Coordinates of C-alpha atoms in Angstrom, one line a residue:
M1 CA 251.7 313.6 -111.5
L2 CA 253.0 314.6 -108.0
L3 CA 251.6 311.5 -106.5
N4 CA 252.0 308.9 -109.2
R5 CA 255.4 309.7 -110.7
R6 CA 257.1 307.3 -108.3
R7 CA 256.8 305.6 -105.0
L8 CA 259.1 306.9 -102.4
I9 CA 259.6 303.7 -100.6
Q10 CA 258.9 300.2 -102.0
G11 CA 259.3 296.7 -100.7
S12 CA 262.4 296.4 -98.5
G13 CA 263.8 299.7 -99.7
A14 CA 263.9 301.2 -96.2
L15 CA 263.2 298.3 -93.8
A16 CA 265.8 299.7 -91.5
A17 CA 263.6 302.7 -90.8
G18 CA 260.4 300.7 -90.9
L19 CA 258.9 302.6 -93.8
G20 CA 256.0 301.6 -96.0
P21 CA 254.7 302.8 -99.5
L22 CA 253.5 306.3 -100.3
Q23 CA 249.7 306.5 -100.4
A24 CA 248.2 308.5 -103.3
L25 CA 245.5 311.1 -102.2
A26 CA 243.2 313.3 -104.2
D27 CA 242.6 316.1 -101.7
T28 CA 244.1 319.5 -102.2
V29 CA 244.6 322.8 -100.4
T30 CA 244.9 326.3 -101.8
M31 CA 247.6 328.5 -100.3
P32 CA 246.8 332.2 -100.1
F33 CA 248.9 333.4 -103.0
G34 CA 249.0 333.0 -106.8
N35 CA 249.1 329.4 -108.2
G36 CA 248.6 328.2 -104.6
E37 CA 246.8 324.9 -105.2
R38 CA 248.7 322.1 -103.6
P39 CA 248.0 318.3 -103.1
L40 CA 247.8 316.8 -99.6
V41 CA 250.1 313.8 -99.6
K42 CA 250.8 311.0 -97.2
Y43 CA 254.4 309.8 -97.0
P44 CA 256.0 307.1 -94.7
Q45 CA 256.2 308.3 -91.1
K46 CA 254.3 311.4 -91.9
R47 CA 250.7 312.6 -91.5
L48 CA 248.9 314.5 -94.3
M49 CA 251.3 317.1 -95.5
I50 CA 251.3 319.8 -98.2
G51 CA 253.2 318.5 -101.2
L52 CA 255.4 320.9 -103.2
T53 CA 257.3 318.3 -105.3
S54 CA 257.8 314.6 -105.3
R55 CA 261.2 314.3 -106.8
P56 CA 262.9 315.2 -104.6
P57 CA 260.3 315.1 -101.8
Q58 CA 259.3 318.6 -100.5
L59 CA 256.6 318.5 -97.8
E60 CA 255.2 321.5 -96.0
T61 CA 253.7 321.4 -92.6
P62 CA 250.0 322.5 -92.4
F63 CA 250.1 325.7 -90.5
S64 CA 247.5 324.6 -88.0
V65 CA 250.1 322.2 -86.5
F66 CA 251.9 325.1 -85.0
N67 CA 249.0 325.8 -82.7
D68 CA 249.4 322.4 -81.0
G69 CA 252.4 323.5 -78.9
A70 CA 256.0 324.7 -79.1
I71 CA 257.3 321.3 -80.2
T72 CA 256.5 320.1 -83.7
A73 CA 255.6 316.5 -83.9
N74 CA 257.9 314.3 -85.9
D75 CA 255.2 313.1 -88.3
A76 CA 254.3 316.8 -89.1
F77 CA 257.8 318.1 -89.5
F78 CA 258.5 319.6 -92.9
V79 CA 260.8 317.9 -95.5
R80 CA 263.2 319.6 -97.9
Y81 CA 265.7 317.9 -100.2
H82 CA 267.8 319.5 -103.0
L83 CA 268.8 316.4 -104.9
A84 CA 266.5 313.7 -106.4
G85 CA 268.9 310.8 -105.6
I86 CA 267.7 310.3 -102.1
P87 CA 268.7 307.1 -100.3
L88 CA 265.9 304.4 -100.2
E89 CA 267.8 302.1 -97.8
I90 CA 270.0 302.9 -94.9
D91 CA 271.2 300.2 -92.5
P92 CA 272.0 301.9 -89.2
E93 CA 274.3 299.0 -88.3
T94 CA 276.6 299.6 -91.2
H95 CA 276.2 303.3 -91.9
V96 CA 279.5 305.2 -91.5
I97 CA 280.3 308.8 -90.8
E98 CA 283.8 309.5 -92.2
V99 CA 285.9 312.2 -90.6
K100 CA 288.8 313.2 -92.8
G101 CA 290.9 316.0 -94.2
K102 CA 293.2 318.1 -92.0
V103 CA 292.9 315.9 -88.9
D104 CA 295.5 313.9 -87.0
K105 CA 293.4 310.7 -86.9
P106 CA 290.9 310.1 -89.7
L107 CA 287.9 308.3 -88.4
K108 CA 285.1 306.0 -89.6
L109 CA 282.4 306.1 -87.0
K110 CA 279.3 304.0 -87.0
V111 CA 276.1 305.3 -85.6
S112 CA 276.6 303.1 -82.5
D113 CA 280.0 304.9 -82.0
I114 CA 278.3 308.2 -82.1
R115 CA 275.7 307.1 -79.6
R116 CA 278.4 306.0 -77.2
L117 CA 279.9 309.5 -77.0
P118 CA 278.6 311.9 -74.4
S119 CA 275.2 313.2 -75.5
V120 CA 273.5 316.6 -75.2
E121 CA 270.0 317.8 -76.0
I122 CA 268.9 321.1 -77.5
V123 CA 265.5 322.5 -78.6
A124 CA 266.0 324.2 -81.9
V125 CA 264.0 325.5 -84.8
N126 CA 264.8 324.2 -88.3
Q127 CA 263.5 326.6 -90.9
C128 CA 264.0 326.5 -94.7
S129 CA 265.7 329.6 -96.1
G130 CA 262.7 330.0 -98.5
N131 CA 260.0 329.6 -95.9
S132 CA 257.1 331.9 -96.9
R133 CA 258.5 332.5 -100.4
G134 CA 255.1 332.1 -102.0
F135 CA 254.1 335.5 -100.4
V136 CA 257.1 337.4 -101.8
E137 CA 256.2 340.3 -104.2
P138 CA 257.6 340.8 -106.8
R139 CA 257.6 337.0 -107.1
V140 CA 260.9 335.2 -107.3
P141 CA 261.8 331.7 -108.5
G142 CA 262.1 328.7 -106.2
G143 CA 259.7 326.6 -104.2
Q144 CA 256.6 328.6 -103.5
S145 CA 256.0 327.6 -99.9
G146 CA 253.6 329.1 -97.4
N147 CA 254.6 329.6 -93.7
G148 CA 255.0 325.9 -93.0
A149 CA 258.6 325.1 -94.0
M150 CA 259.7 325.2 -90.4
G151 CA 259.5 323.2 -87.2
N152 CA 260.8 323.0 -83.7
A153 CA 262.2 319.8 -82.1
R154 CA 264.2 318.4 -79.2
W155 CA 267.4 317.1 -80.8
R156 CA 269.7 314.7 -79.0
G157 CA 273.1 313.7 -80.2
T158 CA 276.8 314.4 -79.6
P159 CA 278.4 317.8 -80.1
L160 CA 280.4 318.0 -83.4
K161 CA 283.2 319.4 -81.3
A162 CA 283.6 316.1 -79.5
V163 CA 284.0 314.2 -82.8
L164 CA 286.4 316.8 -84.2
D165 CA 288.5 316.7 -81.0
L166 CA 288.6 312.9 -81.3
A167 CA 290.0 313.2 -84.8
G168 CA 292.4 316.0 -83.8
V169 CA 292.0 319.2 -85.9
Q170 CA 295.3 320.3 -87.3
A171 CA 296.6 323.8 -87.1
G172 CA 295.6 326.1 -89.9
A173 CA 292.1 324.5 -90.4
K174 CA 289.6 327.1 -91.6
Q175 CA 286.4 325.3 -92.4
V176 CA 284.6 322.0 -92.1
T177 CA 282.5 320.6 -94.9
F178 CA 279.5 318.2 -94.6
N179 CA 278.0 315.7 -97.1
G180 CA 275.1 313.3 -96.8
L181 CA 273.8 310.3 -98.8
D182 CA 271.5 312.2 -101.1
T183 CA 273.1 312.5 -104.6
P184 CA 272.6 314.2 -107.9
I185 CA 270.9 312.2 -110.7
V186 CA 272.5 314.3 -113.5
D187 CA 276.3 314.5 -113.7
K188 CA 276.4 318.2 -114.1
T189 CA 274.4 318.8 -110.9
P190 CA 276.8 319.6 -108.0
D191 CA 276.7 317.4 -104.9
F192 CA 275.0 319.0 -101.9
V193 CA 277.9 319.9 -99.6
K194 CA 277.8 322.6 -97.0
A195 CA 280.5 324.3 -94.9
L196 CA 280.9 326.0 -91.5
N197 CA 283.9 328.0 -90.3
I198 CA 286.0 326.0 -87.9
D199 CA 285.2 328.1 -84.8
H200 CA 281.5 327.7 -85.5
A201 CA 281.8 323.9 -86.1
R202 CA 283.6 323.6 -82.7
D203 CA 281.3 325.9 -80.6
G204 CA 279.8 323.0 -78.7
E205 CA 276.3 323.7 -80.0
V206 CA 276.5 322.2 -83.6
M207 CA 275.5 318.6 -83.1
I208 CA 275.4 315.3 -84.8
A209 CA 271.9 314.2 -83.8
Y210 CA 270.4 310.8 -83.9
Q211 CA 267.1 311.5 -82.0
M212 CA 264.3 313.9 -82.6
N213 CA 261.7 314.4 -79.9
G214 CA 262.9 311.2 -78.1
Q215 CA 262.7 309.0 -81.1
D216 CA 265.0 308.0 -84.0
I217 CA 265.0 310.8 -86.6
P218 CA 262.4 310.1 -89.3
F219 CA 263.8 308.8 -92.5
L220 CA 262.8 311.9 -94.5
N221 CA 264.3 314.2 -91.9
G222 CA 267.8 312.7 -92.1
Y223 CA 267.9 309.3 -90.5
P224 CA 270.1 307.9 -89.0
V225 CA 272.2 311.0 -88.2
K226 CA 271.7 314.6 -89.1
L227 CA 273.8 317.7 -88.7
I228 CA 272.0 320.3 -86.4
V229 CA 273.2 323.9 -86.7
P230 CA 271.1 325.8 -84.1
G231 CA 269.9 329.3 -85.2
Y232 CA 271.0 328.7 -88.8
Y233 CA 268.7 328.1 -91.8
G234 CA 268.0 324.5 -92.7
T235 CA 270.4 324.5 -95.7
Y236 CA 273.2 323.7 -93.2
W237 CA 271.3 320.9 -91.5
V238 CA 272.7 318.1 -93.7
K239 CA 270.6 314.9 -93.7
H240 CA 271.9 311.3 -93.7
L241 CA 275.3 312.7 -92.6
S242 CA 278.1 310.6 -94.1
E243 CA 281.2 312.8 -94.5
I244 CA 282.9 315.4 -92.4
T245 CA 286.0 317.0 -93.9
V246 CA 288.3 319.6 -92.3
I247 CA 289.9 321.9 -94.8
D248 CA 292.5 324.7 -94.6
T249 CA 290.8 326.8 -97.3
E250 CA 287.4 328.4 -97.8
F251 CA 285.1 325.9 -99.4
D252 CA 284.1 327.0 -102.9
G253 CA 281.4 324.4 -103.7
F254 CA 278.3 325.5 -105.5
W255 CA 275.9 325.3 -102.5
M256 CA 278.1 327.8 -100.7
K257 CA 279.6 330.0 -103.4
G258 CA 276.8 330.0 -105.9
A259 CA 273.6 329.2 -104.0
Y260 CA 272.0 330.2 -100.7
R261 CA 273.5 333.6 -100.7
I262 CA 271.9 336.9 -99.6
P263 CA 272.7 340.5 -100.3
D264 CA 275.5 341.8 -98.2
T265 CA 273.4 344.4 -96.4
D266 CA 272.4 344.9 -92.8
N267 CA 269.0 343.1 -93.4
G268 CA 269.9 340.8 -96.3
A269 CA 267.5 342.8 -98.5
I270 CA 267.6 345.2 -101.4
E271 CA 265.2 347.3 -103.5
P272 CA 262.7 345.0 -105.2
G273 CA 263.7 344.0 -108.7
T274 CA 267.3 345.0 -108.3
A275 CA 270.5 342.9 -108.1
P276 CA 272.8 343.0 -105.1
K277 CA 276.3 344.5 -105.4
S278 CA 277.7 341.7 -103.4
T279 CA 276.5 338.7 -101.4
V280 CA 277.3 336.5 -98.4
P281 CA 276.2 333.0 -97.5
I282 CA 272.9 332.9 -95.7
N283 CA 273.4 332.3 -92.0
R284 CA 271.3 333.0 -88.9
F285 CA 267.5 333.4 -88.7
N286 CA 266.1 336.9 -88.3
V287 CA 263.3 337.3 -85.7
R288 CA 259.8 336.1 -86.6
S289 CA 256.4 335.7 -85.0
F290 CA 253.0 334.3 -85.9
L291 CA 249.5 334.1 -84.7
T292 CA 248.6 330.4 -84.8
S293 CA 245.1 330.3 -83.2
R294 CA 243.3 332.3 -85.8
V295 CA 243.3 332.5 -89.6
N296 CA 242.1 335.0 -92.1
G297 CA 238.4 335.2 -92.2
D298 CA 237.7 333.8 -88.7
K299 CA 234.6 335.0 -87.0
L300 CA 234.9 335.7 -83.2
K301 CA 232.1 336.3 -80.7
A302 CA 231.7 340.0 -80.1
G303 CA 232.0 341.0 -76.4
A304 CA 233.4 337.7 -75.3
E305 CA 237.0 337.1 -74.3
T306 CA 239.2 335.4 -77.0
V307 CA 242.7 334.1 -76.2
L308 CA 245.0 334.8 -79.1
K309 CA 248.0 332.4 -79.2
G310 CA 251.1 332.1 -81.3
I311 CA 254.9 331.5 -81.6
A312 CA 258.0 333.6 -81.9
F313 CA 261.7 332.8 -82.5
D314 CA 265.0 334.1 -83.7
G315 CA 268.5 333.0 -84.5
G316 CA 269.7 332.4 -81.0
K317 CA 269.4 335.5 -78.8
G318 CA 266.0 334.5 -77.6
I319 CA 262.7 336.4 -77.5
K320 CA 262.4 339.4 -75.3
E321 CA 258.9 340.6 -76.1
V322 CA 255.9 339.9 -78.3
V323 CA 253.3 342.7 -78.9
V324 CA 250.0 342.4 -80.6
S325 CA 247.8 344.9 -82.3
T326 CA 244.1 344.4 -83.2
D327 CA 243.7 347.7 -85.0
G328 CA 246.2 347.3 -87.8
G329 CA 249.2 348.5 -85.9
K330 CA 247.9 351.8 -84.4
S331 CA 248.2 350.5 -80.9
W332 CA 250.0 347.5 -79.3
K333 CA 249.6 345.3 -76.2
P334 CA 252.3 343.0 -74.8
A335 CA 251.6 339.3 -74.9
K336 CA 252.4 336.9 -72.1
L337 CA 255.4 334.7 -73.0
G338 CA 255.2 330.9 -72.4
T339 CA 257.8 328.5 -71.1
D340 CA 261.3 329.3 -72.3
L341 CA 262.6 326.0 -73.9
G342 CA 265.9 327.6 -74.9
K343 CA 267.2 330.5 -77.0
Y344 CA 266.8 328.5 -80.3
S345 CA 263.3 327.3 -79.7
F346 CA 259.8 328.5 -80.6
R347 CA 258.5 330.7 -77.7
E348 CA 254.8 330.5 -77.3
W349 CA 252.8 333.6 -76.4
T350 CA 249.2 334.4 -75.5
L351 CA 247.0 337.5 -75.2
P352 CA 243.3 337.6 -74.1
V353 CA 241.3 340.1 -76.0
T354 CA 237.6 341.2 -76.0
L355 CA 236.5 342.7 -79.3
A356 CA 233.4 344.7 -80.0
A357 CA 231.4 343.9 -83.2
G358 CA 233.4 344.9 -86.3
S359 CA 236.4 344.0 -88.5
Y360 CA 239.9 343.7 -87.2
E361 CA 243.5 343.4 -88.4
I362 CA 245.6 341.5 -85.9
K363 CA 249.3 342.0 -86.2
V364 CA 252.1 340.3 -84.2
R365 CA 255.6 341.7 -83.7
A366 CA 258.4 340.0 -81.8
T367 CA 261.6 341.6 -80.4
S368 CA 264.7 339.5 -79.6
N369 CA 267.0 340.0 -76.6
D370 CA 269.5 341.9 -78.7
G371 CA 266.8 344.4 -79.7
K372 CA 266.1 343.2 -83.2
T373 CA 262.5 343.3 -84.3
Q374 CA 260.3 342.6 -87.4
P375 CA 259.8 345.1 -90.2
M376 CA 256.2 346.4 -90.8
D377 CA 256.7 346.2 -94.5
P378 CA 258.0 343.2 -96.5
Q379 CA 261.7 343.1 -97.4
W380 CA 262.9 341.6 -100.6
N381 CA 265.9 339.8 -102.1
P382 CA 266.2 337.9 -105.4
A383 CA 266.0 334.4 -103.8
G384 CA 263.0 335.1 -101.6
Y385 CA 264.9 334.3 -98.4
M386 CA 264.4 335.3 -94.8
R387 CA 260.9 336.8 -95.0
N388 CA 260.0 338.1 -91.6
V389 CA 257.5 340.9 -92.1
V390 CA 254.9 341.5 -89.3
E391 CA 252.1 339.2 -90.2
T392 CA 248.5 340.3 -90.5
T393 CA 245.4 338.2 -89.8
R394 CA 242.0 339.7 -90.7
V395 CA 239.0 338.6 -88.6
T396 CA 235.5 339.9 -87.7
A397 CA 233.6 339.9 -84.4
A398 CA 229.8 339.6 -84.4

């Protein structure tokens, strides 16, 4: 059903992006949690991906991709939509980004207008709020993804600040809202509109991007322009950006006031099975790290050097340290950090180890430059957001 319910792109539906039809595939993978069987699917401009849903498309990156380097390839980058009415045709020559609301000069900018403005580049992780939700216990509703609902790319575009300055933000402005071309298919479903505080929107880092890793942004990742909000969860990274509205109130749309909220606690977590007393909109990433070069059940050669490798990231302070344990957390060794691509990027790490014959629990723990680190035990909230527990990989040496 996932593969045959519909074809994502048909005929000339997306000629502007050069897309072809979805190919149906029979292979599956089984994720390491309950009800974890998933199909492998092939969508336009994508390699084999793990399929969560087809309407709207939700595609998870196979975790092995993250061992290929700090930059996630465009054709392996995860896809997450909220609304089933996704655009099937976008002409970059006629697509317009409307800037309106509390501005002196409302604008209607074509993609070519955006491209003519001064450009910047930033390397930044885009991570779904529910990345790793499939591992959450007690289980919670929502897409049950593994650890692959994330990716890191070089984004090029113009700072949102430049566009807002061009329009002239009026005194008293409080927030900016963002809308894209994806739409509800049921009248009662609220349109997907997100908001940022005016100071955040004008910080010079929030970007209207048109390139991803040196190429046009793939159709399913937001072509032809996408809002980039470095350090913030992917819910704010609006695809197919079409409307920017400056407002003098706090936006009360469903996707800010009703959804994508976390407990108003220091860590966004509460006691499992309880309800939060109050909530706030989800915002910056917490610190995370992964071992990418080994998976559960791997067999290593005893007495021979093995280089462990992985990635770490946080919400914008940058990674200060990654430590690794091979004895289940009893002792730790510092890993060597790789090239620093920027405070919003994946940071690679490596550690050579030589293990005697036996069984091992490898744990990885990152600390950011502001001293934040990962919890040893899983933390919980009702939406399954922001999982960042110290991961454990079990291997044997023989």
